[in-house]
XYZ file of C-alpha atoms in Angstrom:
397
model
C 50.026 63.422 64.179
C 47.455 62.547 66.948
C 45.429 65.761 67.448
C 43.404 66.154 70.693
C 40.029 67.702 70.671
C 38.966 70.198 73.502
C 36.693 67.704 74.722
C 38.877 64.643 74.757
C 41.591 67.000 76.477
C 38.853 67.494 79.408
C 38.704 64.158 80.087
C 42.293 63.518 80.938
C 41.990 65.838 82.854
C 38.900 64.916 85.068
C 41.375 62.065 86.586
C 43.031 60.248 83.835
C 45.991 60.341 86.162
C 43.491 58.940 89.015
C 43.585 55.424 87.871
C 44.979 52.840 90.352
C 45.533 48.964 90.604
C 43.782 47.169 87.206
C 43.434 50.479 85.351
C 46.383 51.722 85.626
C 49.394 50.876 82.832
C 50.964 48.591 84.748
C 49.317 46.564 87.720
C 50.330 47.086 91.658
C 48.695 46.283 94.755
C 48.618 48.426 97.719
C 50.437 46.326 99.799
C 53.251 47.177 97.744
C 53.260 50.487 98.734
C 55.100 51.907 102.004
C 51.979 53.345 104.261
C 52.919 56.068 106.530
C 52.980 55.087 110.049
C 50.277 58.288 110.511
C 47.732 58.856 107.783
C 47.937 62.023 106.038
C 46.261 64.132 103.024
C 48.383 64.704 99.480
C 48.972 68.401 99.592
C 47.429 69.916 96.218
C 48.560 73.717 97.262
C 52.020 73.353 96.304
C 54.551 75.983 95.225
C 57.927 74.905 92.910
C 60.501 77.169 92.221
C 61.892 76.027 89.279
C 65.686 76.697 89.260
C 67.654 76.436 85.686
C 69.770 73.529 84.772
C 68.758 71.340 88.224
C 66.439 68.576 86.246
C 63.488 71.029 87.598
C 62.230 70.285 83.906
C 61.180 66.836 85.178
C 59.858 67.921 88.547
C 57.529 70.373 86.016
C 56.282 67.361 84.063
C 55.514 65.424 87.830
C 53.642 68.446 88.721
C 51.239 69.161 85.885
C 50.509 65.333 86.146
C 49.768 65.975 89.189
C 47.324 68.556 88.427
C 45.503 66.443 85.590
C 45.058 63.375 88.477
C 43.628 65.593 90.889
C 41.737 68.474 88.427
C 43.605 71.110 90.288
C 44.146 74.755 88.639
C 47.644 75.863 87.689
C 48.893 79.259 87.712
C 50.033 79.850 83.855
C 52.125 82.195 82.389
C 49.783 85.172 81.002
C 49.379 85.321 77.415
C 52.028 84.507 74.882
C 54.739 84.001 77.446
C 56.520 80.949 78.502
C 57.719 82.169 82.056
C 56.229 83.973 85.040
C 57.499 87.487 84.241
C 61.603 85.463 84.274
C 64.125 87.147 84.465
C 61.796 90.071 85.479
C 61.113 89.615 89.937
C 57.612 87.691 89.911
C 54.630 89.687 89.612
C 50.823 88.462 90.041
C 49.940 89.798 87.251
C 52.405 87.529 85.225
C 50.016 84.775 86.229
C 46.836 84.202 83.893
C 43.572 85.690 85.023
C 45.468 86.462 88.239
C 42.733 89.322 88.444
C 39.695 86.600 88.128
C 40.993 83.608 90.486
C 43.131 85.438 93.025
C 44.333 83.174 95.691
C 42.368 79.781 94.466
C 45.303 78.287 92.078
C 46.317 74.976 93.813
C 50.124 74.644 92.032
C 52.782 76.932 90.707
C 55.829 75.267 88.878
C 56.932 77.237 86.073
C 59.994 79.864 85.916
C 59.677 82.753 88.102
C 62.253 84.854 89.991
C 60.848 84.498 93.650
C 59.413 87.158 94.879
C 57.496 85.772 98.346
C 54.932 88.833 98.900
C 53.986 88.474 95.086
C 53.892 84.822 95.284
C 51.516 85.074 98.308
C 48.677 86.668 96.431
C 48.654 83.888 93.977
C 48.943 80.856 96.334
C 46.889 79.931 99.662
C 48.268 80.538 103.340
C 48.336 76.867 103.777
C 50.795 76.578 100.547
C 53.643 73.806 100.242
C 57.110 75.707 99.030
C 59.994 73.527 97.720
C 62.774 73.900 95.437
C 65.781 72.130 93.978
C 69.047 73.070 93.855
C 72.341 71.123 91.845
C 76.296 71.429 92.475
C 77.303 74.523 90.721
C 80.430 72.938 89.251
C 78.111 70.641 86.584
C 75.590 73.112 86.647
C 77.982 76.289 85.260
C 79.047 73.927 82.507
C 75.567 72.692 81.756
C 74.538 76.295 81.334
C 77.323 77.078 79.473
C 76.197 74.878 76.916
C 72.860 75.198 76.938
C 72.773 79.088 77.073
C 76.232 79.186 74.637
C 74.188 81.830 71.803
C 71.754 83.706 74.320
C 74.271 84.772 77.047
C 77.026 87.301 75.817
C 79.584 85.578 78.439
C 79.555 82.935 77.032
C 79.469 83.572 73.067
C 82.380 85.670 73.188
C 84.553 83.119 74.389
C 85.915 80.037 73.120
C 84.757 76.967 75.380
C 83.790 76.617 78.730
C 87.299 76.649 80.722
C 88.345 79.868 78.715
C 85.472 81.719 79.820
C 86.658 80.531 83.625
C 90.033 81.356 83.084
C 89.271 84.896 83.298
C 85.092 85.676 83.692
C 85.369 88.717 83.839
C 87.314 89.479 80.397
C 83.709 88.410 79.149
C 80.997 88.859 82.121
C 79.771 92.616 82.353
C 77.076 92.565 85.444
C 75.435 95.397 83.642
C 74.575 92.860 81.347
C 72.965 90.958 84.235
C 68.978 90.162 82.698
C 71.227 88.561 79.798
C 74.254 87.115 81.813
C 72.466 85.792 85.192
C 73.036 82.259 83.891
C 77.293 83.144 83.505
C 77.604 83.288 87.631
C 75.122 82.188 90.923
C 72.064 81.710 88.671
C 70.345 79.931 91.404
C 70.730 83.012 93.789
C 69.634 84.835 91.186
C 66.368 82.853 90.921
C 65.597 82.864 94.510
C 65.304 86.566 93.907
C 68.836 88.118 95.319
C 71.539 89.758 93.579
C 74.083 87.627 91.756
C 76.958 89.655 91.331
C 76.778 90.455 95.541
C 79.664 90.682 97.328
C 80.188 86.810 98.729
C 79.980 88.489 102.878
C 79.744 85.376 105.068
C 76.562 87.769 107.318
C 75.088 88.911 103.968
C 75.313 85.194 103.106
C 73.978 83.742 106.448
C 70.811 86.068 106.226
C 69.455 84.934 102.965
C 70.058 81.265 104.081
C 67.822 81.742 107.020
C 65.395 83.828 104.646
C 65.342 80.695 102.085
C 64.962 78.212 105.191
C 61.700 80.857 106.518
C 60.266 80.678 102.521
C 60.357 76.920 101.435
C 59.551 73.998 103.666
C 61.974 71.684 101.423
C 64.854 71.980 99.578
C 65.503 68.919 96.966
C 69.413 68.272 95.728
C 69.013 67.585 91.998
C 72.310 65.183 92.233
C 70.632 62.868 94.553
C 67.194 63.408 92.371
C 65.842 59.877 93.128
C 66.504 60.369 96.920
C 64.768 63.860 96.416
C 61.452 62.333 94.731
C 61.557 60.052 97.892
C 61.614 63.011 100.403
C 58.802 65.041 98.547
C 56.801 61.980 98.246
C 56.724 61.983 101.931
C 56.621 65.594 102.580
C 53.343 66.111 100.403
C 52.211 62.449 101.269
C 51.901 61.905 97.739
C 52.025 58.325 95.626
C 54.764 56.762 94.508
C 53.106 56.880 91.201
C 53.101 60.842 91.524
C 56.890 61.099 91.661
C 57.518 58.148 89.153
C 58.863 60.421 86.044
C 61.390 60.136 82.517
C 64.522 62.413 82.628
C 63.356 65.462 80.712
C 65.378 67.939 78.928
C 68.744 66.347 79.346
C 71.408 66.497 76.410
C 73.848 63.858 74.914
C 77.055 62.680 76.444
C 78.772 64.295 73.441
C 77.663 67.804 74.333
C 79.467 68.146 77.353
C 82.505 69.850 77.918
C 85.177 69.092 79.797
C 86.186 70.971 82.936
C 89.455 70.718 84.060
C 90.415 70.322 87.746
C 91.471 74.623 87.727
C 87.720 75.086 86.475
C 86.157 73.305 88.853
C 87.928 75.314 91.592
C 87.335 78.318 89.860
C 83.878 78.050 89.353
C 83.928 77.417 93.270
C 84.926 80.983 93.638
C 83.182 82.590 90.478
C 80.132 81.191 91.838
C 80.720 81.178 95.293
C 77.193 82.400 96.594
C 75.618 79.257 94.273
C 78.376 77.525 96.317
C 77.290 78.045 99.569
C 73.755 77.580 99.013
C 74.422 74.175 97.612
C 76.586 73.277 100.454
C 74.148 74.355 103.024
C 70.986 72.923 101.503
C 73.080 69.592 100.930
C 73.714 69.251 104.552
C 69.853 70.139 105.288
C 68.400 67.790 103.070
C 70.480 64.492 104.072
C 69.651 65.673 107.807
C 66.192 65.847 106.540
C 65.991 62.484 105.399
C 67.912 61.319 108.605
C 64.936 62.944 111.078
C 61.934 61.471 108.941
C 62.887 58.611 106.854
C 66.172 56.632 107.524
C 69.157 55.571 105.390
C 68.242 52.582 105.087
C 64.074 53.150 104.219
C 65.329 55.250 101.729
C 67.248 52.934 100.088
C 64.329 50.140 99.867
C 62.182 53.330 98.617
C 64.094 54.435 95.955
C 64.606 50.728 94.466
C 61.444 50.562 94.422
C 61.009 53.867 91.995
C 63.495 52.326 89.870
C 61.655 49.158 89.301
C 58.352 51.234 88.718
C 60.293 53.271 86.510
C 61.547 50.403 84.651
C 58.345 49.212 84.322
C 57.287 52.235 82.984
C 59.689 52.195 80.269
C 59.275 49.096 78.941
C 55.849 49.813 78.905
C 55.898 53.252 77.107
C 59.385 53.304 75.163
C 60.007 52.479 71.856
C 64.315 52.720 72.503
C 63.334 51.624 76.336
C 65.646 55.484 76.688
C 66.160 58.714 75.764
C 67.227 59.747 72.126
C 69.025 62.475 70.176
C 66.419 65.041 68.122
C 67.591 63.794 65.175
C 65.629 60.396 66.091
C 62.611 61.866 67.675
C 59.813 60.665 65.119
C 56.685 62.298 66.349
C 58.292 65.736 66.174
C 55.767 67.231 68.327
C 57.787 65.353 71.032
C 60.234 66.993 70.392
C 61.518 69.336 73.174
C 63.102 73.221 72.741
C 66.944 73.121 71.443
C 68.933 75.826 73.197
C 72.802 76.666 71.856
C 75.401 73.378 71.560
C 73.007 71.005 73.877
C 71.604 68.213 71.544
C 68.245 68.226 73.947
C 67.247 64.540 74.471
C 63.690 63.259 73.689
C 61.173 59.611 73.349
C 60.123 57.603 71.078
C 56.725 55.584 71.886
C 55.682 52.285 71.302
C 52.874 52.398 68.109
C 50.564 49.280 69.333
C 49.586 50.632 73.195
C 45.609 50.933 73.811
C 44.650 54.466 74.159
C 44.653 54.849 77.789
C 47.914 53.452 78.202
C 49.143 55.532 75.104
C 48.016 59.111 76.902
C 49.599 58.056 80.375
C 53.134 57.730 78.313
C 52.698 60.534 76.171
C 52.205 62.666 79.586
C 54.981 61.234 81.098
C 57.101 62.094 77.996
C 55.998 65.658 76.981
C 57.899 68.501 77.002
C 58.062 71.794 79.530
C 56.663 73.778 76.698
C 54.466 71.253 74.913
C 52.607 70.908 78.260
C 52.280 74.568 79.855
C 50.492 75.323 76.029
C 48.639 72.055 76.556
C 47.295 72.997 80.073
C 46.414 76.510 79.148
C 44.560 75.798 76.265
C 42.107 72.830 78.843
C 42.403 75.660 81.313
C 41.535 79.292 79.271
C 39.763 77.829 75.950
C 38.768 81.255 75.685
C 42.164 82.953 75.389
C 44.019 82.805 72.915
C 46.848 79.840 72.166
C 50.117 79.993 72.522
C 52.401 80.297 69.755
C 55.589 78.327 70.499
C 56.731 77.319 67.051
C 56.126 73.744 67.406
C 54.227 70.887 66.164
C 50.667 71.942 67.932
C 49.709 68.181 69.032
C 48.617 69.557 72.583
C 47.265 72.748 71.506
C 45.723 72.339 68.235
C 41.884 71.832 70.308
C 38.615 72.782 68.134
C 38.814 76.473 66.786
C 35.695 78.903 68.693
């Protein structure tokens, strides 16, 4: 294993991820890049609500690389915890010497349930809010999977299409701080209750309070499209939104729905539902008013070749594998219920620098938040996540 020290760690982050043109892995000129017919500033105060099961795993890894380019300060989970306080409503205190820094963190990505007043203390007035939400027919049976032994729901019954059959032979909403993933988790992590009634005014008003709270809603189905709008809407690089799919499973892991399912989970999940269709309809306007069909389409070939690039730069497979052929096993990510969780293999023979942009680009959610905290609280204590401690394992005080 390749252990960082402390001091190395420091300077990645003093703008490893800064490097452009001849420094950078791969070569580009500017003129390859689509200016913006006015000139704007990136945005570094940026708040991302990270929803469950929407590829917000990958948006996580684009936004702590973010932080290491620009040496911004992240708002960390306190202590030993992974989350923000989740599936508790966010708190400040949840955040890491909350007390200390008050409103100067520039970014906040990992799992919270929103909670805007809360949020507000942490983040400055002039804040970027964005989320992502994904059809709630995949999602429901990606969460099934994923959450199979952690959610009574769904242990008790057999397979995903039982459980829809008849949800509530197995969903109890007492149960709810162990069950919100069973039925309208992404309600639930915008901070409203689940298991409300699905009233078309009740319904109406949080849409409008969602619309007042985030500036931009991103549609995890269409995720290239989405990196495209935020890229725009924090005037960011393309090189900031160029990322590996992280945290997805095998092919062989997914189950099945049947075409009764799928309309059931429609109605099981019918708040999810109407928050999808909404924010669908929202974010292709959105990319109507500023962008165009047909820009986007030249943009988001353009991320593909870059990403392509990138992979035959970085990969050893040139794509994701199984766990069972992840060698460096502190690559590994977190394994959750049935889901085989899919990881990389890198190429042995890159030069350093070009070694430590890939191994960013390919490190797990949990790998990293330790990572970070340890460069930004030496002081505190590390966290204990029961993996290999490549990114945490700095020089001992």
């Amino acid at each position: 294993l390749i252990i960082f020290s402390l001091c190395l760690g420091l300077i990645f982050l003093s703008g490893f991820f800064h490097m452009k043109n001849k420094n950078y892995v791969i070569s580009k000129s500017h003129e390859e890049l689509l200016i913006p017919s006015t000139p704007c500033r990136a945005k570094t105060n940026v708040m991302f609500l990270k929803t469950h099961k929407t590829a917000s795993s990958t948006i996580l890894n684009i936004m702590f690389r973010f932080v290491e380019r620009y040496n911004l300060t992240v708002a960390l989970p306190a202590d030993q915890l992974v989350h923000l306080g989740y599936p508790k409503t966010f708190l400040a205190h949840f955040v890491e010497e909350f007390q200390s820094i008050g409103q100067n963190y520039n970014i906040l990505c990992n799992h919270l349930r929103f909670n805007p007043l809360e949020v507000q203390k942490v983040m400055a007035a002039n804040t970027f809010y964005f989320s992502i939400l994904r059809n709630p027919i995949p999602l429901l049976e990606s969460s099934y999977v994923y959450y199979k032994d952690n959610v009574p729901a769904f242990r008790i019954s057999k397979d995903v299409n039982e459980y829809l059959a008849s949800p509530l032979k197995y969903y109890h909403p007492a149960d709810y701080k162990q069950n919100m993933y069973a039925r309208n988790i992404m309600w639930f992590d915008f901070g409203y209750d689940n298991n409300a009634e699905d009233n078309q005014e009740y319904i109406q008003t949080v849409l409008k309070e969602i619309e007042q709270n985030f500036h931009l809603i991103l549609i995890a189905d269409y995720f290239d499209e989405s990196m495209i709008l935020l890229k725009h809407a924090l005037c960011w690089d393309l090189d900031d939104v160029i990322y590996f799919k992280l945290n997805s499973r095998s092919q062989d892991t997914v189950q099945t729905l049947t075409p009764e399912s799928k309309e059931r989970i429609k109605a099981w999940c019918s708040l999810d539902w109407n928050l999808y269709l909404h924010f669908n309809q929202s974010f292709w306007r959105r990319i109507e008013e500023t962008i165009g069909l047909e820009e986007l389409e030249k943009e988001v070939t353009h991320l593909r070749t870059r990403q392509r690039e990138l992979m035959e730069t970085c990969l050893l497979d040139q794509e994701a594998v199984g766990k069972d052929h992840i060698k460096n096993k502190a690559l590994l990510p977190f394994q959750s219920g049935a889901a085989n969780i899919l990881g990389y293999n890198l190429k042995q023979d890159l030069d350093n620098r070009t070694l430590r942009t890939c191994q960013k680009m390919v490190m797990p959610e949990l790998q990293y938040t330790a990572y970070l905290y340890a460069l930004q609280h030496p002081h505190k204590k590390r966290k204990k996540l029961g993996l290999p401690l490549l990114w945490t394992n700095f020089q001992e005080k």
